[in-house]
XYZ file of N, CA and C in Angstrom:
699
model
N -96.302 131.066 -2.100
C -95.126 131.755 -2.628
C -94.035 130.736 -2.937
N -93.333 130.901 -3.819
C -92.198 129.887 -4.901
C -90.923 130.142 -3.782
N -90.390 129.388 -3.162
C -89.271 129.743 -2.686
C -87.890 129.804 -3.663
N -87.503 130.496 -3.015
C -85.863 130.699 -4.015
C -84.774 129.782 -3.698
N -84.729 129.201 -4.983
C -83.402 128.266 -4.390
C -82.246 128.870 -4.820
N -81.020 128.759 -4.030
C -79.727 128.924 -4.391
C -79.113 128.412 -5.488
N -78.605 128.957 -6.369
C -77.439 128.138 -7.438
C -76.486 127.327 -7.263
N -76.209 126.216 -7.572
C -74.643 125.554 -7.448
C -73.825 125.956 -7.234
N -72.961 126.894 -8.029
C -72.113 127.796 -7.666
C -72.017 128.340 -6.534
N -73.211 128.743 -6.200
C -72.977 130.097 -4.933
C -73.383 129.535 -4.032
N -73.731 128.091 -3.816
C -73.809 126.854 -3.152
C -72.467 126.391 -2.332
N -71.665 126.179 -3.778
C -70.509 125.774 -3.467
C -69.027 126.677 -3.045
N -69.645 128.177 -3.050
C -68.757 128.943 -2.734
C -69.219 129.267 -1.062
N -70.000 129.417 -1.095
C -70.616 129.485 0.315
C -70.384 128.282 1.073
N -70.173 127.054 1.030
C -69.121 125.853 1.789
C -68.094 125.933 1.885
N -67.341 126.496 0.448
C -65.906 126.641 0.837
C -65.568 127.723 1.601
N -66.118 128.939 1.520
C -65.920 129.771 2.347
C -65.704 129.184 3.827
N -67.284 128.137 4.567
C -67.350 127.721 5.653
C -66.457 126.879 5.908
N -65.961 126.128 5.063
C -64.614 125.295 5.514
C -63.537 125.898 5.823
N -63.128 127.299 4.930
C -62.246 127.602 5.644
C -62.123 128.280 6.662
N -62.687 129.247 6.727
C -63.080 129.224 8.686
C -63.004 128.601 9.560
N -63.821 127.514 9.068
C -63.657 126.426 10.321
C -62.079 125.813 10.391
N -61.651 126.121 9.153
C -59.673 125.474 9.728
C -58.405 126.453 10.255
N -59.050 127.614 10.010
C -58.509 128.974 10.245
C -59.000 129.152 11.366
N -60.381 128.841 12.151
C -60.017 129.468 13.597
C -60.425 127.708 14.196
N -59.994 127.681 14.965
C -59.701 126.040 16.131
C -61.150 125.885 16.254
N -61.257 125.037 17.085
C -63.018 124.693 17.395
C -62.864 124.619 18.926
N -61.515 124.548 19.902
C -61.618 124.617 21.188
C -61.480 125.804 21.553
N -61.364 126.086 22.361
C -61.764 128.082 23.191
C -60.583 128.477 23.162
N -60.932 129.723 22.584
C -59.379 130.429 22.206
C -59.762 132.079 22.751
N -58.744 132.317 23.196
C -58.939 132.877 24.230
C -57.968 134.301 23.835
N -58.337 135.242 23.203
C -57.429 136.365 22.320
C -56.970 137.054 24.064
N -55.690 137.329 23.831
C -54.876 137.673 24.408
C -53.820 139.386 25.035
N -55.017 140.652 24.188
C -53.928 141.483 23.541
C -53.171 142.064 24.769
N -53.836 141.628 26.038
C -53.388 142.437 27.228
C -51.804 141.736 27.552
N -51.265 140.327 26.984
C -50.693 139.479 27.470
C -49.320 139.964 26.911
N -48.196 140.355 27.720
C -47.182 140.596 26.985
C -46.050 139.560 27.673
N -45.017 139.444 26.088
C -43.608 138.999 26.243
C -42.434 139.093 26.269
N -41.907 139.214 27.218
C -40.963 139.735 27.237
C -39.450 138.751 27.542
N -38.445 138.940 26.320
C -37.151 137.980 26.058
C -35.990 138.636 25.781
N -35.410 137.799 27.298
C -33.937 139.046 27.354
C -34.458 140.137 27.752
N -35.460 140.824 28.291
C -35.364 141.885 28.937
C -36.465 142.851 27.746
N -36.408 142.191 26.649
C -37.109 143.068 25.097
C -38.356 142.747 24.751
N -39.201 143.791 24.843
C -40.869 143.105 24.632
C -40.950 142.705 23.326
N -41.665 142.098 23.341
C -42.083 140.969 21.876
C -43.419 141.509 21.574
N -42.846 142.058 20.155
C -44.424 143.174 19.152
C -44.428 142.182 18.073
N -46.041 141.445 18.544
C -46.466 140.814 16.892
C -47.710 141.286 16.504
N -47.759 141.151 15.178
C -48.945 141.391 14.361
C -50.241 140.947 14.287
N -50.258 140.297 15.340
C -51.386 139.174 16.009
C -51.057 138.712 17.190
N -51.909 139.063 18.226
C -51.463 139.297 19.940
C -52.013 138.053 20.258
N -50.905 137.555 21.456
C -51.646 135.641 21.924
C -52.561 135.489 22.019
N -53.008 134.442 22.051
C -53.802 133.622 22.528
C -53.309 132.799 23.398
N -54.913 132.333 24.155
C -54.506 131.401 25.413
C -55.397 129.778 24.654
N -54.583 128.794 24.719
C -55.876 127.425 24.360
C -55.082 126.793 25.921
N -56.413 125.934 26.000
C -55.876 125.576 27.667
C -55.107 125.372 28.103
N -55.119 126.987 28.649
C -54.155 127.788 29.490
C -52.562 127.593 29.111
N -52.550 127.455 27.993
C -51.120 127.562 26.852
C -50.962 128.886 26.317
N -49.593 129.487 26.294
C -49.988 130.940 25.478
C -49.357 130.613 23.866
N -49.766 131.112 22.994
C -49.455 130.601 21.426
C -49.133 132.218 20.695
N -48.006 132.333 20.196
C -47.642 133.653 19.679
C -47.288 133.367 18.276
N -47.250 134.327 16.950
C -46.872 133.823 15.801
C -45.146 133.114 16.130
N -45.294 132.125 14.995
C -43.921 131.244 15.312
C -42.680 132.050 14.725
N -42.886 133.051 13.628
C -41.451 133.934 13.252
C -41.024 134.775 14.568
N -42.113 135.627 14.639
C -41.696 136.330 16.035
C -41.033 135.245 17.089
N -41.281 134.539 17.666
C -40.678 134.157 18.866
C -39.165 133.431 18.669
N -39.232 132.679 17.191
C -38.217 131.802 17.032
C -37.293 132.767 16.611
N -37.275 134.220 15.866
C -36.105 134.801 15.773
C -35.799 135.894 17.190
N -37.183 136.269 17.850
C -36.275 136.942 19.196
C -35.663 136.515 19.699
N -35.362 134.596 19.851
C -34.475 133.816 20.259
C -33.416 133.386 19.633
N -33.227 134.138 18.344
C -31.744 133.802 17.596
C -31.818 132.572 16.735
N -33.178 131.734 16.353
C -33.089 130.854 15.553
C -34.211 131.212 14.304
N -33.690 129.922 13.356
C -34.373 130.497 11.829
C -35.625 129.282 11.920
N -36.447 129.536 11.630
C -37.479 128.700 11.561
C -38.404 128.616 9.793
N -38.466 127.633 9.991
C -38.769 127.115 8.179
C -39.667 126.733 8.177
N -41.061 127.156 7.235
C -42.042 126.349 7.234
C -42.894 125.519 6.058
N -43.089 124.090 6.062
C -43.233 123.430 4.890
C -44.715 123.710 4.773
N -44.897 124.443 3.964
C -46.799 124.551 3.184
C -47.228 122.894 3.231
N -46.441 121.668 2.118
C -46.804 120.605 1.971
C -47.718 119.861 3.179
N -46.348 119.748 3.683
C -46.621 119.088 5.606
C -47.631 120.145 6.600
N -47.469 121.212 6.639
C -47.813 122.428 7.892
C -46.412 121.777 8.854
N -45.502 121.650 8.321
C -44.455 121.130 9.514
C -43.725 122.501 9.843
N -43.020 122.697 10.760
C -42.470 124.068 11.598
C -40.991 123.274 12.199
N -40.192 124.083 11.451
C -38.913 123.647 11.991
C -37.802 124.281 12.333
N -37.684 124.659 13.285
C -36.682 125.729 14.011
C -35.344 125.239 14.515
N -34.317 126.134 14.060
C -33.240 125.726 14.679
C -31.767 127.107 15.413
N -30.954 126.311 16.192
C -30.465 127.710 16.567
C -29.427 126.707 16.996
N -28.333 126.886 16.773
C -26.788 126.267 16.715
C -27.290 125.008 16.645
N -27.053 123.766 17.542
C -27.224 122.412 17.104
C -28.540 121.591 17.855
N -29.696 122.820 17.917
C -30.752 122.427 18.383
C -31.562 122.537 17.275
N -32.698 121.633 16.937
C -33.373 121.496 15.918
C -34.783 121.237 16.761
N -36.081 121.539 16.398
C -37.406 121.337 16.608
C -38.446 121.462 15.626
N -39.085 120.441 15.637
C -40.120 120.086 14.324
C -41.548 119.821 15.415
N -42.354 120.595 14.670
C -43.807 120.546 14.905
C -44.656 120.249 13.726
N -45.841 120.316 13.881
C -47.004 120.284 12.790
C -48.197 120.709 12.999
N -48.999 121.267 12.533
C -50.063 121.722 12.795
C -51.104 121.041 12.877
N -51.663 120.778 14.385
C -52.733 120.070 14.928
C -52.283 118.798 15.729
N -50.814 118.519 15.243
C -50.325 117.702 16.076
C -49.543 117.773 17.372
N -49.973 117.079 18.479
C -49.536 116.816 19.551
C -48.166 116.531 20.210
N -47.516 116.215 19.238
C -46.165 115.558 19.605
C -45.505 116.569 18.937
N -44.104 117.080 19.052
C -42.964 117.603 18.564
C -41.808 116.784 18.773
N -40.741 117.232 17.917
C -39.568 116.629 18.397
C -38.487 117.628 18.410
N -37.996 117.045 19.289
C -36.610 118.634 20.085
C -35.178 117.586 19.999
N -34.545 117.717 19.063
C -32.636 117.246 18.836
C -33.214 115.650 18.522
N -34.200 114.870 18.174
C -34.726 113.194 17.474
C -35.604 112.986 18.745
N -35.578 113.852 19.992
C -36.554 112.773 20.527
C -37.980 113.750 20.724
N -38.966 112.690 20.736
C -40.363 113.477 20.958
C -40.703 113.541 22.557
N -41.696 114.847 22.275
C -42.472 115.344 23.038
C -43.925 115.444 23.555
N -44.851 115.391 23.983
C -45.892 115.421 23.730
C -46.138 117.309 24.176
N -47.246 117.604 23.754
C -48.015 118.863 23.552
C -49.118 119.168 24.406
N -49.592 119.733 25.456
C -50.897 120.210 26.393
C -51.967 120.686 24.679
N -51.092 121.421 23.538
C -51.563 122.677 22.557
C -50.781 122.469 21.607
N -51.396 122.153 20.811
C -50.413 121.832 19.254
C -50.541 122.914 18.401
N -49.086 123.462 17.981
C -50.049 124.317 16.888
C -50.931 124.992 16.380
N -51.200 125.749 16.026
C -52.462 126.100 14.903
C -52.149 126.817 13.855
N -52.877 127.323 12.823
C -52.950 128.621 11.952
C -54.400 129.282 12.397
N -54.138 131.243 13.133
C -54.718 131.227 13.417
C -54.682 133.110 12.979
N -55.867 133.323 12.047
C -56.200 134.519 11.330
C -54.729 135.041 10.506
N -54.479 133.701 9.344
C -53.473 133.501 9.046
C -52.040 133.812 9.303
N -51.694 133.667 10.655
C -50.448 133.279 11.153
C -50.413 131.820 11.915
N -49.231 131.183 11.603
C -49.070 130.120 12.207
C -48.403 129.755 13.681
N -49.179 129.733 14.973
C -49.233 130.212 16.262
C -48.534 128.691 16.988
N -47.865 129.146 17.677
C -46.891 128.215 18.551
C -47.162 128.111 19.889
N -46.641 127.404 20.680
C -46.802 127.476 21.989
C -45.484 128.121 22.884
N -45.573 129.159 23.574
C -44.058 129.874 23.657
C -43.456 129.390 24.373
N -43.909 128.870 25.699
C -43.009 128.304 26.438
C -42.181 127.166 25.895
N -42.773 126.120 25.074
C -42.615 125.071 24.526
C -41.501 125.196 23.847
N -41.541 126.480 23.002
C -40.507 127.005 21.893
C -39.365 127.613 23.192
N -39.300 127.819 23.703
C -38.316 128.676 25.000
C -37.639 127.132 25.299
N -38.162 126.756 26.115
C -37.648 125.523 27.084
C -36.807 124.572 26.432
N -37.171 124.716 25.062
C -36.750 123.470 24.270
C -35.214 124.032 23.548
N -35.203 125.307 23.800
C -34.188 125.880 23.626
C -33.127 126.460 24.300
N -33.444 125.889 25.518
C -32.419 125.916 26.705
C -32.711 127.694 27.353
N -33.724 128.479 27.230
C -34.253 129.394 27.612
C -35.544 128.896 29.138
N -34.829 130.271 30.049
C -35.675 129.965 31.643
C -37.180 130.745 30.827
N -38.442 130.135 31.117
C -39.781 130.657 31.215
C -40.079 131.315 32.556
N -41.393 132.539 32.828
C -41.678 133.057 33.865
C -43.012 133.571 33.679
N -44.242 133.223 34.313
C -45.082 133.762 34.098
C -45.262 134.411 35.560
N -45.451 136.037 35.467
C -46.409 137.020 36.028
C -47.512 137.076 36.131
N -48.086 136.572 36.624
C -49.999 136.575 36.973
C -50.351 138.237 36.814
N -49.169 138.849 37.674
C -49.685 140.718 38.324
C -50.348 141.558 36.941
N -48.741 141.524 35.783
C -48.498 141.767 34.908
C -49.134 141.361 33.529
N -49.421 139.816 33.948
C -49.990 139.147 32.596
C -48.755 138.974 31.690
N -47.558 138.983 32.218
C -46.354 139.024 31.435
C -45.855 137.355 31.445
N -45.235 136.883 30.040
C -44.289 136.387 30.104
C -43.062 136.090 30.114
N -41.825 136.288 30.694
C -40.860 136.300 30.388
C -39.607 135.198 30.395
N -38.857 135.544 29.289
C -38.332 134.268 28.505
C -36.869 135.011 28.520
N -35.963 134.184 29.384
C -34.916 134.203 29.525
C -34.331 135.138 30.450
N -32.658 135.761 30.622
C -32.466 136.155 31.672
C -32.460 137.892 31.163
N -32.541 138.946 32.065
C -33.125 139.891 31.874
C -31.361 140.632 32.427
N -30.360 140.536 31.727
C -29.140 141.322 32.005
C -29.323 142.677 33.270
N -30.417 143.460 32.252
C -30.706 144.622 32.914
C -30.951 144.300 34.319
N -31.638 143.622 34.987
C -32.196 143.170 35.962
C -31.047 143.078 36.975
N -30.137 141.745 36.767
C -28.944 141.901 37.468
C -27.828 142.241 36.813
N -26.784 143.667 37.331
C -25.481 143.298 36.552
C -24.390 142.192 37.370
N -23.614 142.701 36.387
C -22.260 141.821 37.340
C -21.740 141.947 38.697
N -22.156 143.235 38.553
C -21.673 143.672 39.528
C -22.349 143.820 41.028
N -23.501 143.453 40.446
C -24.235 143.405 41.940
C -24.363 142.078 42.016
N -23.989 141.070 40.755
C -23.989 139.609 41.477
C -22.203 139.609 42.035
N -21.393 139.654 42.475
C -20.795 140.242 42.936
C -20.834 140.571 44.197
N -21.566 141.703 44.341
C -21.630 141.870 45.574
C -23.084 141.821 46.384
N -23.466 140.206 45.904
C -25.014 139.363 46.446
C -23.737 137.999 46.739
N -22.705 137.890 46.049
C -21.755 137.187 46.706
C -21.406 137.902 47.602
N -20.693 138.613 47.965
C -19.831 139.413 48.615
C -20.582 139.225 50.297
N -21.986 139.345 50.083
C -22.896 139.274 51.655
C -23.398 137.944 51.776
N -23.924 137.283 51.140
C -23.976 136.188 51.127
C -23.277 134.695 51.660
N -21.624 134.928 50.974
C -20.983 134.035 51.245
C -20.051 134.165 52.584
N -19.937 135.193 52.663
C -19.190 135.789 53.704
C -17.847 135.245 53.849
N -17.382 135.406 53.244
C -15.802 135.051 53.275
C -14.642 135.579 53.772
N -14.807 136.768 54.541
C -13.759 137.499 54.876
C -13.154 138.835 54.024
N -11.879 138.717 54.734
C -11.263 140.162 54.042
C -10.398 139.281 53.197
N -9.496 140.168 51.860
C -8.690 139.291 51.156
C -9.041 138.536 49.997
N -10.375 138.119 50.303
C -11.382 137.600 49.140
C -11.286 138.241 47.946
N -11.129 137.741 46.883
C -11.571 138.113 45.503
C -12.618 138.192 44.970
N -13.193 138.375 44.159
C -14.587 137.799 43.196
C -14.456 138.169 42.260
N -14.667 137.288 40.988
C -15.038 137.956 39.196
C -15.843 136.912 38.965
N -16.996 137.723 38.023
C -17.602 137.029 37.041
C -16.807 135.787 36.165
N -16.738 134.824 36.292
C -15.993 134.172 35.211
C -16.761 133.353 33.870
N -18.391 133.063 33.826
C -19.319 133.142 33.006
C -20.348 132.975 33.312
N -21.719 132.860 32.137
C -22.897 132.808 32.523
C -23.093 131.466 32.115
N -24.534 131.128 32.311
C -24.889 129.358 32.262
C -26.717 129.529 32.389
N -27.428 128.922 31.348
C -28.567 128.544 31.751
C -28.055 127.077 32.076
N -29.343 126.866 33.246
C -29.536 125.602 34.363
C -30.619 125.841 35.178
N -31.489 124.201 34.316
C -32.637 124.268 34.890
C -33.786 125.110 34.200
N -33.770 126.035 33.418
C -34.394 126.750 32.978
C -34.371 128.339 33.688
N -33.383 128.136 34.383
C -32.440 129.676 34.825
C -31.565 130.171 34.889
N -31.450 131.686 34.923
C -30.054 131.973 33.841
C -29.523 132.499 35.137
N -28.007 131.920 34.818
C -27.040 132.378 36.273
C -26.171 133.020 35.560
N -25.057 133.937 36.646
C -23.558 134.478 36.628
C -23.073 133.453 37.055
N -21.880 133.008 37.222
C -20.746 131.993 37.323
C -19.951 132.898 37.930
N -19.673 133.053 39.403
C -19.136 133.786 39.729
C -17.824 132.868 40.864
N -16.360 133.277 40.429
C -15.469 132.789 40.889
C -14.595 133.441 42.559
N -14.863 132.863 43.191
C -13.579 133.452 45.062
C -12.669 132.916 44.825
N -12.013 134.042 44.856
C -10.267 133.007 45.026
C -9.470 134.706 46.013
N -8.188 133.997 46.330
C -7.275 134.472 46.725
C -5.832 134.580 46.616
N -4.862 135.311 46.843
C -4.141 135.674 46.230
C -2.734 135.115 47.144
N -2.195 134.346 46.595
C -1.337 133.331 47.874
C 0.065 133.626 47.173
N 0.889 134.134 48.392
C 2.288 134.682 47.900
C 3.417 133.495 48.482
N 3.958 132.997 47.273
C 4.967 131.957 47.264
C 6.415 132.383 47.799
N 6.679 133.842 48.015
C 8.290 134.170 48.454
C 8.412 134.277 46.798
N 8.402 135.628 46.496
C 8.290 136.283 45.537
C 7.462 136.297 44.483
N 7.099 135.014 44.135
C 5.746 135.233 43.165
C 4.589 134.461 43.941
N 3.651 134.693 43.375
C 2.240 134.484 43.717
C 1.289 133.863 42.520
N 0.279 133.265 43.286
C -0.370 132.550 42.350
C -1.852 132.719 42.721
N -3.186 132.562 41.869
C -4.740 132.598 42.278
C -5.073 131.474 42.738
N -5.637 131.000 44.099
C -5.667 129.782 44.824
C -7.623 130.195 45.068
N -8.411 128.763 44.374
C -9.642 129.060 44.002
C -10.419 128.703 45.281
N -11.344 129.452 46.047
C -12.107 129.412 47.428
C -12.969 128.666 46.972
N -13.938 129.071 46.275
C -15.537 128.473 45.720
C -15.812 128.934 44.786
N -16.836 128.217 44.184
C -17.748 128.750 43.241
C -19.204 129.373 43.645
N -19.742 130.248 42.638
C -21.272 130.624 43.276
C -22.083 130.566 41.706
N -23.155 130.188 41.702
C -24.276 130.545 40.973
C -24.734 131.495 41.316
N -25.224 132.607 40.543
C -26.117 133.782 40.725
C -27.023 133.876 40.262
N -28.529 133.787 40.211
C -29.732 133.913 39.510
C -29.945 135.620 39.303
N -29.837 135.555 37.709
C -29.846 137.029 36.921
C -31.024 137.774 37.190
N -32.438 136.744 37.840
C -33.470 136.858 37.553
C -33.874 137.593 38.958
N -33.433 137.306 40.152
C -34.070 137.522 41.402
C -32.502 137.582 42.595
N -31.327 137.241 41.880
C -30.179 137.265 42.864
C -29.953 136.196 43.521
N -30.702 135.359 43.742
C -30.797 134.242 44.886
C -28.854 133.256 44.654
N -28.410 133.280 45.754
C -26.934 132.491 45.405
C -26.937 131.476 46.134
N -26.460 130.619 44.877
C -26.031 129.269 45.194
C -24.191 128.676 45.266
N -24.318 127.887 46.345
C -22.640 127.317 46.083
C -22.712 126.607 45.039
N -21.300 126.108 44.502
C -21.603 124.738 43.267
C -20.035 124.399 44.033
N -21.212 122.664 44.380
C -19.935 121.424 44.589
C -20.042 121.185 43.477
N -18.093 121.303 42.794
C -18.039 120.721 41.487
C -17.582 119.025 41.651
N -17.794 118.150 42.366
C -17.752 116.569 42.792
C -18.689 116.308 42.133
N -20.267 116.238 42.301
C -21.258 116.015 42.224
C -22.175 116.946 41.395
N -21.286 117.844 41.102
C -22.456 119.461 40.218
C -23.770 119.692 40.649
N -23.780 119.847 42.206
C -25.077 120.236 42.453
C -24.773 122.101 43.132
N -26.124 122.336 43.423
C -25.903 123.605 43.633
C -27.223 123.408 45.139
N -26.553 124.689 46.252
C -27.124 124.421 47.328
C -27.046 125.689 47.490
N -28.573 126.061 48.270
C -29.079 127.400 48.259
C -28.559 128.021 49.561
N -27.725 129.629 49.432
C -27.228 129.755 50.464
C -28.236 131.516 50.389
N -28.680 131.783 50.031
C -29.280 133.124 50.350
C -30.067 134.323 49.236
């Protein structure tokens, strides 16, 4: 029997087909994700293509993550370069490459990039951290969460996680006076003072400062000498 040979054409369409596949999905283990959720600021993150894990990195499309975080991200077809920015932070990636750079200086990468069932997939934490955003992974949940979760703590109970904590007496004041990521965790800035009467007027005379973690409550003093923070409860 005459075997059938293939045509040129349908030779050469049938390679290109296989090439692109092979650049569209990775060649290391990718690990589809749909159970894996994210959650930033407290707001789950819905994309059109659910993570992936490449070793043990989670990678989400790069529009989604870079605008739930308030920055515009640009992407050059020419290069595959990825460049995100959000007030005077800038980050450039590339696809397949290892290194990034975050404000001129580089980084290296565990997971570079990809394009993957045509979206172009990031690494989230990478994109978080580099943006002055706290990361959190949940094993229980399978959750990630990226940044501080308001809902979680208000003011008012950091407040009064000072209030037991520091133990300061009667007379004591407390207000919120701002928030602060540090470290990759998001605090209240919470101010003690008291109210010191001069023989007719009076003035706010400042006790301490406290850090409040938005995330779990935990309070810290802050020596402002040295700007460290020391765990009191």
């Amino acid at each position: 029997m005459k075997k059938r040979q293939l045509s040129k054409p349908l030779c050469l369409l049938l390679l290109t087909c296989l090439l692109f596949v092979t650049v569209l999905i990775p060649s290391r283990p990718v690990q589809a994700q749909s159970g894996i959720s994210i959650v930033v600021h407290g707001n789950y993150l819905y994309t059109d293509v659910a993570p992936i894990i490449i070793n043990d990195r989670t990678l989400v499309p790069m529009s989604a993550i870079f605008n739930a975080l308030g920055a515009q991200v640009y992407w050059d077809s020419n290069t595959q370069e990825i460049k995100g920015y959000r007030g005077s932070d800038e980050i450039i990636l590339q696809i397949g490459n290892n290194q990034a750079v975050v404000n001129g200086s580089v980084f290296s990468l565990d997971t570079p990039p990809i394009i993957y069932y045509d979206r172009t997939m990031v690494p989230v934490s990478f994109i978080a951290t580099s943006l002055g955003e706290s990361v959190r992974w949940d094993e229980s949940t399978q959750t990630v969460y990226i940044g501080g979760d308001t809902s979680t703590l208000s003011e008012n109970q950091a407040l009064a996680r000072v209030r037991q904590v520091a133990n300061l007496g009667n007379g004591v004041g407390y207000l919120v006076d701002s928030s602060e990521i540090r470290n990759g965790s998001d605090y209240y800035i919470v101010k003690a003072y008291v109210t010191v009467d001069d023989g007719g007027s009076s003035h706010i005379s400042t006790v301490g400062w406290y850090y409040v973690d938005k995330a779990d409550g935990s309070v810290y003093s802050w020596d402002m000498t040295d700007d460290s923070l020391s765990y009191l409860g």
